[in-house]
mmCIF file of C-alpha atoms and ligand atoms in Angstrom:
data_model
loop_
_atom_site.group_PDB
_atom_site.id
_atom_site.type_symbol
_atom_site.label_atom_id
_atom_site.label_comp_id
_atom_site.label_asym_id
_atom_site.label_seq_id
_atom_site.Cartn_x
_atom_site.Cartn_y
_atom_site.Cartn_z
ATOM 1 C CA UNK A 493 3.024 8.481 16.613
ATOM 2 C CA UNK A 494 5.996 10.507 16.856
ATOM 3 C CA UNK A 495 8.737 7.778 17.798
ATOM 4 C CA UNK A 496 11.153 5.525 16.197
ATOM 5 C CA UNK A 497 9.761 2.664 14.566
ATOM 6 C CA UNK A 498 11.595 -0.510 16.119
ATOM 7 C CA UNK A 499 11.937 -3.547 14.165
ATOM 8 C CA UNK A 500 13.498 -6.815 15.861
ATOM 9 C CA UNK A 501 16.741 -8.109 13.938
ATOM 10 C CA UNK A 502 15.051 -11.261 13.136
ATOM 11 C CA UNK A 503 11.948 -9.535 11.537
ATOM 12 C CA UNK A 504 14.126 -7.773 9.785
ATOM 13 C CA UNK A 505 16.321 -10.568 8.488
ATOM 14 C CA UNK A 506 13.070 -12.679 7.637
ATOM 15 C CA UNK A 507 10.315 -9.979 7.331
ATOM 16 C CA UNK A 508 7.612 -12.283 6.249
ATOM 17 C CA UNK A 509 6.678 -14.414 3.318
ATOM 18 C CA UNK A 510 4.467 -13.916 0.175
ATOM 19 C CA UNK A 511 3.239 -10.752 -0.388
ATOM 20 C CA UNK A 512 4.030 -9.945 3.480
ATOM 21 C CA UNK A 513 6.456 -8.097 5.171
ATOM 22 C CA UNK A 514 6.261 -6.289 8.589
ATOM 23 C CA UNK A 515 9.214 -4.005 7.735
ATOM 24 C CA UNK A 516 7.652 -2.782 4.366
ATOM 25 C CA UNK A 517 4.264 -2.420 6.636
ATOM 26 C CA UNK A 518 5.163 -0.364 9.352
ATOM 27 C CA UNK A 519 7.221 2.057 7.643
ATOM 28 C CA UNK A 520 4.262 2.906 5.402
ATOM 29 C CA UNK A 521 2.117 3.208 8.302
ATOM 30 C CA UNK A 522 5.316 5.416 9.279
ATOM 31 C CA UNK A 523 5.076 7.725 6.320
ATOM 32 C CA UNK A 524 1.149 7.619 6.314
ATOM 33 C CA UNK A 525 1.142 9.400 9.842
ATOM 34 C CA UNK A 526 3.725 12.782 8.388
ATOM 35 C CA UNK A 527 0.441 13.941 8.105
ATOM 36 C CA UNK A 528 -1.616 12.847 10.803
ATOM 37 C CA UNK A 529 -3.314 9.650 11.639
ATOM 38 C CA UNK A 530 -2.529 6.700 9.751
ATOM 39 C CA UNK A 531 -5.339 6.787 7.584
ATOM 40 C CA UNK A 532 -4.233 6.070 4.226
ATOM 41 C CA UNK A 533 -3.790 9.386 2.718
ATOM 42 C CA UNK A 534 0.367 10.075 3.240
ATOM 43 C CA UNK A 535 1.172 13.602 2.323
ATOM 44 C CA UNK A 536 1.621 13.508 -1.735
ATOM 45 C CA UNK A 537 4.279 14.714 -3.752
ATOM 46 C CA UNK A 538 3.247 18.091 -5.632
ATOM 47 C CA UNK A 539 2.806 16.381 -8.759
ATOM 48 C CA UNK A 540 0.632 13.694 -7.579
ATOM 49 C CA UNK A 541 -3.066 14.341 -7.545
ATOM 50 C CA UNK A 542 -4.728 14.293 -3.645
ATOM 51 C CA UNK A 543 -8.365 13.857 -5.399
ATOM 52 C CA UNK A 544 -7.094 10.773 -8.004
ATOM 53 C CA UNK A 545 -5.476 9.112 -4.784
ATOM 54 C CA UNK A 546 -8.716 9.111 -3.032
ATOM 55 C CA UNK A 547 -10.954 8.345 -6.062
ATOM 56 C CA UNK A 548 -8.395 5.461 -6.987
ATOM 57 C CA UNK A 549 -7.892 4.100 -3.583
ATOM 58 C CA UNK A 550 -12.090 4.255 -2.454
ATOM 59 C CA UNK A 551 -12.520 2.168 -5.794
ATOM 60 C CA UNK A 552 -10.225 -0.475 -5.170
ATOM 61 C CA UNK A 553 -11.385 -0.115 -1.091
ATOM 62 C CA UNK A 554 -15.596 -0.143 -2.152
ATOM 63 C CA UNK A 555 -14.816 -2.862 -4.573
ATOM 64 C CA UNK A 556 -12.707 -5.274 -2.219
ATOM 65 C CA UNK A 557 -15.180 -4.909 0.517
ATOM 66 C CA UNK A 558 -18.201 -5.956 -2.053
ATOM 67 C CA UNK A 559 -15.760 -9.071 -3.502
ATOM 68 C CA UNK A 560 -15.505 -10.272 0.472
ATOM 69 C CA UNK A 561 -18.614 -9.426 1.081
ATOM 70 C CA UNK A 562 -19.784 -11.851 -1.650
ATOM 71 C CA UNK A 563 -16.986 -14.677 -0.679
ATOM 72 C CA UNK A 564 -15.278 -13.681 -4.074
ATOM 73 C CA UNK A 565 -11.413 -13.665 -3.458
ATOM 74 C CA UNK A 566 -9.394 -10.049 -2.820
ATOM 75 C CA UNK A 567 -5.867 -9.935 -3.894
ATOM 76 C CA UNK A 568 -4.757 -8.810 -0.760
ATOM 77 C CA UNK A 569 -5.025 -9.936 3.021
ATOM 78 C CA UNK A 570 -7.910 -9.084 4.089
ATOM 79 C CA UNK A 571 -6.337 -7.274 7.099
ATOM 80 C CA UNK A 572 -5.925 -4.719 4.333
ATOM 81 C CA UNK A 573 -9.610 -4.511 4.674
ATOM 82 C CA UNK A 574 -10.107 -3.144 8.567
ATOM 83 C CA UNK A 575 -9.373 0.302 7.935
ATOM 84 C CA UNK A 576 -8.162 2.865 5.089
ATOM 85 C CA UNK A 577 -4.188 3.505 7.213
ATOM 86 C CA UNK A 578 -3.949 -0.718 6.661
ATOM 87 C CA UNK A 579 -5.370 -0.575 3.195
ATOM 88 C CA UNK A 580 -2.806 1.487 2.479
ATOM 89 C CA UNK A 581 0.521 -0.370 4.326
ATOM 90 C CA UNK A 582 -1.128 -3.941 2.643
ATOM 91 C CA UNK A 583 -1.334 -2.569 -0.260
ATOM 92 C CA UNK A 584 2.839 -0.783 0.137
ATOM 93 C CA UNK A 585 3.532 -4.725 1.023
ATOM 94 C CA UNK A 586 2.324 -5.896 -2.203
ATOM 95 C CA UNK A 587 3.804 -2.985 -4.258
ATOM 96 C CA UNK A 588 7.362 -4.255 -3.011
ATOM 97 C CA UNK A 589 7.026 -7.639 -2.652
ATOM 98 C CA UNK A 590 4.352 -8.813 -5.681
ATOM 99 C CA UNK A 591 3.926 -6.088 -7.993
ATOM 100 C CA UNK A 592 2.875 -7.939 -10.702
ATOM 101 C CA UNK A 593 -0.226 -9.390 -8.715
ATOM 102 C CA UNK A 594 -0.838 -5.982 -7.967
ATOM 103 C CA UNK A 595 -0.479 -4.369 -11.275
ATOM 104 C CA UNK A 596 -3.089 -7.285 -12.500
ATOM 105 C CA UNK A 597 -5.738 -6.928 -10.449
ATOM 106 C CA UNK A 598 -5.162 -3.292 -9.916
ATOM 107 C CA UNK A 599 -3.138 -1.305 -12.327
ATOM 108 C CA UNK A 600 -4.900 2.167 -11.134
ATOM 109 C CA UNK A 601 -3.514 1.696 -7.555
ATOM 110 C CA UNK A 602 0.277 0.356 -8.737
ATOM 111 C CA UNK A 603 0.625 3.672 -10.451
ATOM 112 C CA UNK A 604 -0.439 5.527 -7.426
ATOM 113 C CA UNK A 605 2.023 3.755 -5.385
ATOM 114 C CA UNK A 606 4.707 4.195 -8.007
ATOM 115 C CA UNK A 607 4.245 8.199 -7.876
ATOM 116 C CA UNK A 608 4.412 7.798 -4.098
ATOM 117 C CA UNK A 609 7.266 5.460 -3.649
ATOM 118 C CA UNK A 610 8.740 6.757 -7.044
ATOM 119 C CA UNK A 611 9.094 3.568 -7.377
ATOM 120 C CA UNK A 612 8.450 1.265 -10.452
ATOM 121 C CA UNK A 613 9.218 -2.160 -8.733
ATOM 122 C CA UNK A 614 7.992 -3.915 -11.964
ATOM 123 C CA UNK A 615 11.166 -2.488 -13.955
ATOM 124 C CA UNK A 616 13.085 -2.436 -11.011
ATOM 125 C CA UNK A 617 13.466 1.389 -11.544
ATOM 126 C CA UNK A 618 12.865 4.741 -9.578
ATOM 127 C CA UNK A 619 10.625 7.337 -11.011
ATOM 128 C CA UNK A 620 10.996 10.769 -11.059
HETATM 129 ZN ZN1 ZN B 674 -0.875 -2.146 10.259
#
């Protein structure tokens, strides 16, 4: 919890494919545990709003489970779906490496992810 992350060269030189990729992953578990588990709440930036995190990430989280539930398709792995910390690195892997499948299905979590990473991946921009 409080060590190096360690990435093998090769996973770093070919991290994954589609919307994966173990280096984007386990740094946002990374980040998610600077304040404790890794349990999908990372410590926010002052201007970003703890309570619209949680209401915008149970949504998507209540509304993917119900989709699965039903055999409807989720637009993310479904290992996203075991627990709120890997909701939350799935979801960081998707931000990075298919935003605009994310911004389509779920608009209300890209923006959350772009005040966390202050990062607009979709204009290939930071944001302050
Ligand atoms: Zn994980």
């Amino acid at each position: 919890m409080r060590g190096p992350v360690i990435f093998s060269w090769e996973d770093v030189i070919s991290p994954g494919h589609g919307a994966h990729n173990v280096v984007i992953h386990e740094v946002a578990h990374k980040l998610d545990m600077r304040s404790g588990a890794a349990n999908g709440a990372p410590p926010f930036h002052r201007s970003m709003s703890p309570a619209r995190w949680h209401e915008v990430m149970t949504e998507a989280w209540e509304w993917a489970h119900k989709a699965q539930s039903h055999g409807r398709p989720v637009p993310i792995d479904s290992y996203g779906l075991e627990k709120p910390g890997e909701f939350f690195s799935v979801l960081s892997e998707h931000f990075f490496m298919q935003p605009e499948s994310l911004f389509e299905h779920w608009p209300q979590v890209y923006e959350q992810l772009m005040l966390f990473y202050r990062q607009d991946p979709l204009r290939g921009c930071f944001v302050s």
